[in-house]
Short mmCIF file of C-alpha atoms in Angstrom, two decimals:
data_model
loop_
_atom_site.label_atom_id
_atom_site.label_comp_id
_atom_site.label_asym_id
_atom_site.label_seq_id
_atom_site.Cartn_x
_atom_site.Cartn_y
_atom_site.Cartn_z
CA UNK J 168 113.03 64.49 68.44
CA UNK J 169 111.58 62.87 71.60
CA UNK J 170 108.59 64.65 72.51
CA UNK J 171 108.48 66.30 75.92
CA UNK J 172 105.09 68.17 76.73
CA UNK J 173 105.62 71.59 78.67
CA UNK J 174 103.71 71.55 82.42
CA UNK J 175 103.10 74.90 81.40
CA UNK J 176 101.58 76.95 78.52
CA UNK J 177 104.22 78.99 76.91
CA UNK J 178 103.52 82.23 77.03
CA UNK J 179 101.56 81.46 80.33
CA UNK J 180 105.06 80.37 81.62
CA UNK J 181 106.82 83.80 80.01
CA UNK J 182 104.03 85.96 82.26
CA UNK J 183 104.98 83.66 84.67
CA UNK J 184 108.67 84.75 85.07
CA UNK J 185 107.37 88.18 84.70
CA UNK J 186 105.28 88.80 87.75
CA UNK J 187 107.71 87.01 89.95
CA UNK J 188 110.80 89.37 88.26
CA UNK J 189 108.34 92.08 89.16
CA UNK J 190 107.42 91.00 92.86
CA UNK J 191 111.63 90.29 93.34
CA UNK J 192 112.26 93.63 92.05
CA UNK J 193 109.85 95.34 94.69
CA UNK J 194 110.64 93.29 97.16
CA UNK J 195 114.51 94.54 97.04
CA UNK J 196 113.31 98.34 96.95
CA UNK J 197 115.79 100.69 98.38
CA UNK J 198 114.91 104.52 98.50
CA UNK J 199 116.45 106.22 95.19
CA UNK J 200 118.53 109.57 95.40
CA UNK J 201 116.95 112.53 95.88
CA UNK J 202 117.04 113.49 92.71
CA UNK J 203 113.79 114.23 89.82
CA UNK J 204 114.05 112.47 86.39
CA UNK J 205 112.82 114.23 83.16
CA UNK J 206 110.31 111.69 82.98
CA UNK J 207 108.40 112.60 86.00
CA UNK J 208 108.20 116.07 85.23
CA UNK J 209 104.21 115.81 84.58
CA UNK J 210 103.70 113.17 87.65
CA UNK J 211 101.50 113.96 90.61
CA UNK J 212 103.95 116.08 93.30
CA UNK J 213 102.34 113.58 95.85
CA UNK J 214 103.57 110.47 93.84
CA UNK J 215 107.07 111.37 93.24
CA UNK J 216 107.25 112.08 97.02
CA UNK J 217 106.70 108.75 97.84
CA UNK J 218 109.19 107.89 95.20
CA UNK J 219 111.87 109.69 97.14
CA UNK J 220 110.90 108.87 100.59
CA UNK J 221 111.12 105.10 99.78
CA UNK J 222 107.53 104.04 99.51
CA UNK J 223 107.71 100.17 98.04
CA UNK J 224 105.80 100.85 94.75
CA UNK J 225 103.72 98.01 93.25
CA UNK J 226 105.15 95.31 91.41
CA UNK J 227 105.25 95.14 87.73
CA UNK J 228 103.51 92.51 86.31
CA UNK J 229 103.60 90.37 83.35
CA UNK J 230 101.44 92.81 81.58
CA UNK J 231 103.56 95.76 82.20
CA UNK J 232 106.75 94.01 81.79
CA UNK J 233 105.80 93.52 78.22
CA UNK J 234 104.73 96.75 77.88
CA UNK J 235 108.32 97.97 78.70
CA UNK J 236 109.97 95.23 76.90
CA UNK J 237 107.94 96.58 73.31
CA UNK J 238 109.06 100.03 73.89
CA UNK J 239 112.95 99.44 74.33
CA UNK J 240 112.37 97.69 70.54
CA UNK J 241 110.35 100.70 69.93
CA UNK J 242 113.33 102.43 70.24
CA UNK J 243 116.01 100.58 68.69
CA UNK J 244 114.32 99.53 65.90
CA UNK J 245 113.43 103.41 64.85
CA UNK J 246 117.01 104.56 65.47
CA UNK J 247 118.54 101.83 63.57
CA UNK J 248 116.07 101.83 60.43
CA UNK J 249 116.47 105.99 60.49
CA UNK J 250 120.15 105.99 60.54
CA UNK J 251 120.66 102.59 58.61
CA UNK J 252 118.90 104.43 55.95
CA UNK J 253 120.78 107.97 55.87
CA UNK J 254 118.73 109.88 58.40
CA UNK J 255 121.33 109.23 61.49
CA UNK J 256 120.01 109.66 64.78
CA UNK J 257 123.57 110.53 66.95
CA UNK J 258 124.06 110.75 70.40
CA UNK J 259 124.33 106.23 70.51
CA UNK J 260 126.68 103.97 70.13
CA UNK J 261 125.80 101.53 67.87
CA UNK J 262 127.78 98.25 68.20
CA UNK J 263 128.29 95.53 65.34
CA UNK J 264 125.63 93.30 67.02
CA UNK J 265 123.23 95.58 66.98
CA UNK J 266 123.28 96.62 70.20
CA UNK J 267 123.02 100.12 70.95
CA UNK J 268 123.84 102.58 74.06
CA UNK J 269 122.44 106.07 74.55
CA UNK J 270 125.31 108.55 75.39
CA UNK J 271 123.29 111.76 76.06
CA UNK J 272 122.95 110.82 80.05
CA UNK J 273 122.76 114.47 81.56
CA UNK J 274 122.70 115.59 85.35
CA UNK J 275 122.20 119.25 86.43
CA UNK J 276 121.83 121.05 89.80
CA UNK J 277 119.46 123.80 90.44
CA UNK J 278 118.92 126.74 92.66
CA UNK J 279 115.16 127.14 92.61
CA UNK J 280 113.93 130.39 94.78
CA UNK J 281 111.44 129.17 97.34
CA UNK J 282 108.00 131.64 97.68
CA UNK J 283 107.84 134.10 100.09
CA UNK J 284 111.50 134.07 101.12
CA UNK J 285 113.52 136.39 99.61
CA UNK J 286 117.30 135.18 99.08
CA UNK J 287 116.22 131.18 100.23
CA UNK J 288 116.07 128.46 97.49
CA UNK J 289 116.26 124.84 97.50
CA UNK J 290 118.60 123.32 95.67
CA UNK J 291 117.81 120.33 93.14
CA UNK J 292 118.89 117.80 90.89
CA UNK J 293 117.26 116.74 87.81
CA UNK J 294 118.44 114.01 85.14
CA UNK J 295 117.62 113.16 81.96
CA UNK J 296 118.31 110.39 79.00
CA UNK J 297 117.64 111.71 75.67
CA UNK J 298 116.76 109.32 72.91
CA UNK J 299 119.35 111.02 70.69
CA UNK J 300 119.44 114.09 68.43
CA UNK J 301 119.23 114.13 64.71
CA UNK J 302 119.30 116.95 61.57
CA UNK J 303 115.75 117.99 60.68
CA UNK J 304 114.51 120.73 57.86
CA UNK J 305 114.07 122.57 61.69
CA UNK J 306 117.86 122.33 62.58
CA UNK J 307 119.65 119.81 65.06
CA UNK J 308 116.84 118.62 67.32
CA UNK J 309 116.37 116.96 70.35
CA UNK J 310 114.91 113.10 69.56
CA UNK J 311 112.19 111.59 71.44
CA UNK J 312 110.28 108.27 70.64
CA UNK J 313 106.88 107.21 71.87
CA UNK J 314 105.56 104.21 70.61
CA UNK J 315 101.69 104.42 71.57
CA UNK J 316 98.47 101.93 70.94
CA UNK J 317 96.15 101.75 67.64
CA UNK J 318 93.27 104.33 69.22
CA UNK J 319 96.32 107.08 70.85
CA UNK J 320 97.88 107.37 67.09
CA UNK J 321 94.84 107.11 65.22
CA UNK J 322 93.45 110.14 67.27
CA UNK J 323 96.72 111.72 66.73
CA UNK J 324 96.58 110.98 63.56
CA UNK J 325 93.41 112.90 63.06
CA UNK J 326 93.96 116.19 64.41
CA UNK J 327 97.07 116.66 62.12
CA UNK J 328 94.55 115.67 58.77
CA UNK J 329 91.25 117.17 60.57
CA UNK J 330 92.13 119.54 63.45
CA UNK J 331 92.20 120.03 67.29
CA UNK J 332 89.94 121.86 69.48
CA UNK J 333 92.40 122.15 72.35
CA UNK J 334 91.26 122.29 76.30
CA UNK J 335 90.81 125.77 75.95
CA UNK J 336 88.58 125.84 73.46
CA UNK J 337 90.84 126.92 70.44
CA UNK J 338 90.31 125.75 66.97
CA UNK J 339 93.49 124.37 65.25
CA UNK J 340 93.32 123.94 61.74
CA UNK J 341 94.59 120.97 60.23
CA UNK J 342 98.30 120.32 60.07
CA UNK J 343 101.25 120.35 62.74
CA UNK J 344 99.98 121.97 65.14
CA UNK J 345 96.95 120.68 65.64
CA UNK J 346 98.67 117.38 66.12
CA UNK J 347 101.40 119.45 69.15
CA UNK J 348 98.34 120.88 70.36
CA UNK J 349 96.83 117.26 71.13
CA UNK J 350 99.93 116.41 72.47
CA UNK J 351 100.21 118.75 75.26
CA UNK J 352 96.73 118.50 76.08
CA UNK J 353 96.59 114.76 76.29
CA UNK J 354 99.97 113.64 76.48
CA UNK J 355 101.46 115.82 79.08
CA UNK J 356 103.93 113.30 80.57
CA UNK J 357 105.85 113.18 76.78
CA UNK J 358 105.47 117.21 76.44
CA UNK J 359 107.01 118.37 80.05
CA UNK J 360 109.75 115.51 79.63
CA UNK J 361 110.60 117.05 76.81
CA UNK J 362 111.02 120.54 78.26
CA UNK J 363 113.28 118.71 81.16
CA UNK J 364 115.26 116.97 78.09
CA UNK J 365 115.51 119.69 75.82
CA UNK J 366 117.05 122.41 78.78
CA UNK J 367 119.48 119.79 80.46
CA UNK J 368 120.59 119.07 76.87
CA UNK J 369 121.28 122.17 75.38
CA UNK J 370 118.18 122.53 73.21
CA UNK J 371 116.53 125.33 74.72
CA UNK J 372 116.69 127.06 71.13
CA UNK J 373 115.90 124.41 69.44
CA UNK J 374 113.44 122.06 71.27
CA UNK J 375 112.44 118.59 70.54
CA UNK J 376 111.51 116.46 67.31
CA UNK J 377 109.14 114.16 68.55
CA UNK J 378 108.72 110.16 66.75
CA UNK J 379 105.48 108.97 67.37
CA UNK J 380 105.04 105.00 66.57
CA UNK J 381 101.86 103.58 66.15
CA UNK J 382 101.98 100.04 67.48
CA UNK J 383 99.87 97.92 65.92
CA UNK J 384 100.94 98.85 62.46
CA UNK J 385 104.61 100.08 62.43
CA UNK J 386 103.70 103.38 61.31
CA UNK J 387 106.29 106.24 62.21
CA UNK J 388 105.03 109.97 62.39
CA UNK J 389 102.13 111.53 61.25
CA UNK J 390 100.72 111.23 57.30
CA UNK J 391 97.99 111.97 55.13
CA UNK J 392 96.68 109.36 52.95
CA UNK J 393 97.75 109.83 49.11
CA UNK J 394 100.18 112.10 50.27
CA UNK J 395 104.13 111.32 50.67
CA UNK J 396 104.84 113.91 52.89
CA UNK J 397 105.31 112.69 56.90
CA UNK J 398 106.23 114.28 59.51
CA UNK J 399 107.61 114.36 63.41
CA UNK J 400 106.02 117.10 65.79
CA UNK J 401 108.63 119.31 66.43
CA UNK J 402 108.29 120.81 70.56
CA UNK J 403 109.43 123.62 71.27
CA UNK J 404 110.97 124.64 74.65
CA UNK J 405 108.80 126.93 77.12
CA UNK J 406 110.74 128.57 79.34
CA UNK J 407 107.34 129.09 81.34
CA UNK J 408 106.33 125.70 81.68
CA UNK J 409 109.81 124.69 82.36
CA UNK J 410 110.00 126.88 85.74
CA UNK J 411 106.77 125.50 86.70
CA UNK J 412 108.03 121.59 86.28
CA UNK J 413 111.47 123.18 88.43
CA UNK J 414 109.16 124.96 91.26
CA UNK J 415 107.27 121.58 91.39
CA UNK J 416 110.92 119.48 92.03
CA UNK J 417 111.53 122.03 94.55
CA UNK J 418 108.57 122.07 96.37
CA UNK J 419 108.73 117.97 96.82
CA UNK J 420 111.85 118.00 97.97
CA UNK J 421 111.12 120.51 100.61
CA UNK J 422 108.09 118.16 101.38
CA UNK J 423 110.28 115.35 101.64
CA UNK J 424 113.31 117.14 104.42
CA UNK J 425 109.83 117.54 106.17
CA UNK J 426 107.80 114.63 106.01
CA UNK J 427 104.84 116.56 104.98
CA UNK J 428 102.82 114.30 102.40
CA UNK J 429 101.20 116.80 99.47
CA UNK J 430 98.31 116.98 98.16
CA UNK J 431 96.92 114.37 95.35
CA UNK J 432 97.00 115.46 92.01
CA UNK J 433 94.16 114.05 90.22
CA UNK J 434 90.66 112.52 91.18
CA UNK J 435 90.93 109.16 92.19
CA UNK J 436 88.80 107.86 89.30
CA UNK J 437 91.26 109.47 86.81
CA UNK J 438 93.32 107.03 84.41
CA UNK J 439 96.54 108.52 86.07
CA UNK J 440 95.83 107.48 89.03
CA UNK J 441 95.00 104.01 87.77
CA UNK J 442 98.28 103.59 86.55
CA UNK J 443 99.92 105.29 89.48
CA UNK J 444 102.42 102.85 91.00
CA UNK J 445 101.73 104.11 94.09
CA UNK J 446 97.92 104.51 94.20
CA UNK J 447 97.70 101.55 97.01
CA UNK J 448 98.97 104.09 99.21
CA UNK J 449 97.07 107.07 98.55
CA UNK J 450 93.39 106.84 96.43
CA UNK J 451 93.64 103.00 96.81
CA UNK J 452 93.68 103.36 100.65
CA UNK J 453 90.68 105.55 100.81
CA UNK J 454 88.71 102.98 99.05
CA UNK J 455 89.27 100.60 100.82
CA UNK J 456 89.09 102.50 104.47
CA UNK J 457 85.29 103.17 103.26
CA UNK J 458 84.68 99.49 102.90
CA UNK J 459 86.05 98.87 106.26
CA UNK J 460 89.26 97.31 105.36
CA UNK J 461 92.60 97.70 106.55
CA UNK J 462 95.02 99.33 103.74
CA UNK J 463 98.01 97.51 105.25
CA UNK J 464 96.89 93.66 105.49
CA UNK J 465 95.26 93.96 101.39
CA UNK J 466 98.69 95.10 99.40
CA UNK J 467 100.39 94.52 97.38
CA UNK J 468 98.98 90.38 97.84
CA UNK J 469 99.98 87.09 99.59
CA UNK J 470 102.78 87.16 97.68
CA UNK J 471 104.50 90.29 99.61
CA UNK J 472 102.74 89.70 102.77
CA UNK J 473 105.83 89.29 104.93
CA UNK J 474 106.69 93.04 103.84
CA UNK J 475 103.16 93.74 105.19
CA UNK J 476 102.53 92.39 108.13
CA UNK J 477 100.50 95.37 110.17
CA UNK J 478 100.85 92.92 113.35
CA UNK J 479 104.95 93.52 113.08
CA UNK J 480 107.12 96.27 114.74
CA UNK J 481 108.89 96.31 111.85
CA UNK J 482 105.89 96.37 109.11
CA UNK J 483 106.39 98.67 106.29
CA UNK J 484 103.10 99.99 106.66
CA UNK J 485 101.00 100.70 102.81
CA UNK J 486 99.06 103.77 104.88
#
């Protein structure tokens, strides 16, 4: 076989592809419906306003990309091993290549009283995409998967063998819920999407069994060692919680129809901010205001600088 040398590293070239999939995909950004999705149901109100008012978020890059890419297998990979061997997860059609399609796709309108005026409410629409639902010694639940890094699981890990001190201050003992606890306290974007998931698909009674995948060993759910026993956290549905995540939806959208921005949501230092794909346009301006710079000539890069361009009439402004 002849031997033709590559101009470009391999992977290098992969990333490559990436970041320019991620600045085309940006670059054709259209505003969305006004509608919330389950999985924004923790998000900073101020971030999924500029969601729905058609702010160009940042570009995914390579990084990112790949993030995404590993969680789709995440995914597949757990619901074919569980229901190749006997523990079927339903709600997917799974096709003869291996393919699979999720079938629990669920949209629901809402009627959401607004404060302080009697007989008024804004009406919503919120979506969801289950994962599937499977039999569990709890009943027919709700599925979710998160695959998560080494450190997430490990520390998950531990409060279900050592125990959780939760944000309150409360002591859980070791065992399941110690490990929930942790989870709503530190991974509130998996918790409220399951209380959007779990009431637009019928599993208010019920709730959520939640797969946690640990990826840098494979590991599904939650063990002891020596022991055979593992587990899924089951969530339950809060009815609570779940009129708070509802009043939130309401309250942007009645933000949007007015143009008012709301509020941030977290410090800008915070690591949900950092992710944020739309921090350039709210902590990420500030910053760079107090260095003297001008928010709309520095994002997203050279490479979307045409969608920038301050000195047009036309410039989709980043402030």
């Amino acid at each position: 076989m002849k031997d033709r040398p590559a101009e470009r590293d391999p992977i290098a070239h992969l990333y490559d592809q990436f970041d320019e999939q991620g600045l085309a995909e940006a670059r054709g950004h259209t505003s969305p419906p006004l509608r919330f999705r389950a999985s924004e149901a923790a998000d900073c109100a101020r971030a999924i306003w500029f969601r729905l008012t058609g702010k160009r978020p940042k570009p995914r890059d390579g990084r990112m990309a790949m993030y995404g890419v590993c969680g789709d297998l995440d995914h597949d990979a757990t619901r074919q091993l569980l229901t190749h061997y006997g523990a079927p997860v339903e709600g997917i059609e799974y096709s003869e290549d291996g393919s699979m399609e999720e079938q629990m796709y669920v949209r629901k309108t809402y009627e959401v009283p607004i404060p302080g005026r009697e007989g008024f409410t804004t009406t919503i629409e919120v979506v969801s995409r289950a994962d599937g639902e499977m039999d569990t010694p709890r009943g027919k639940r709700l599925v979710e998967i998160k695959g998560t890094g080494f450190y997430p699981y490990k520390w998950l890990n531990a409060a279900y063998n050592e125990g959780y001190q939760d944000l309150d201050g409360r002591k859980w003992p070791p065992g399941h819920d110690a490990a929930l606890a942790r989870v709503k306290d530190k991974h509130p974007k998996w918790y409220q999407q399951m209380q959007v998931t779990s009431a637009l698909s019928g599993y208010e009674e019920n709730g959520a069994y939640l797969i946690v995948k640990d990826r840098a060993t494979g590991t599904l759910g939650l063990f002891k060692e020596g022991d055979t026993d593992r587990t899924g956290i089951y969530v339950p549905f809060e009815p609570d919680l779940y009129q708070q995540i509802l009043d939130k939806f309401a309250f942007v959208k009645r933000a949007v129809r007015s143009g008012e921005k709301p509020a941030a949501g977290y410090p800008r230092k915070s690591k949900t901010c950092e992710y944020c794909d739309f921090r350039w346009a709210c902590h990420g301006a500030d910053e760079r205001r107090e260095k003297g710079l001008t928010p709309e000539h520095l994002y997203p890069g050279p490479q979307m600088e045409e969608y920038h361009d301050a000195e047009s009439e036309d410039a989709d402004s980043s402030d």
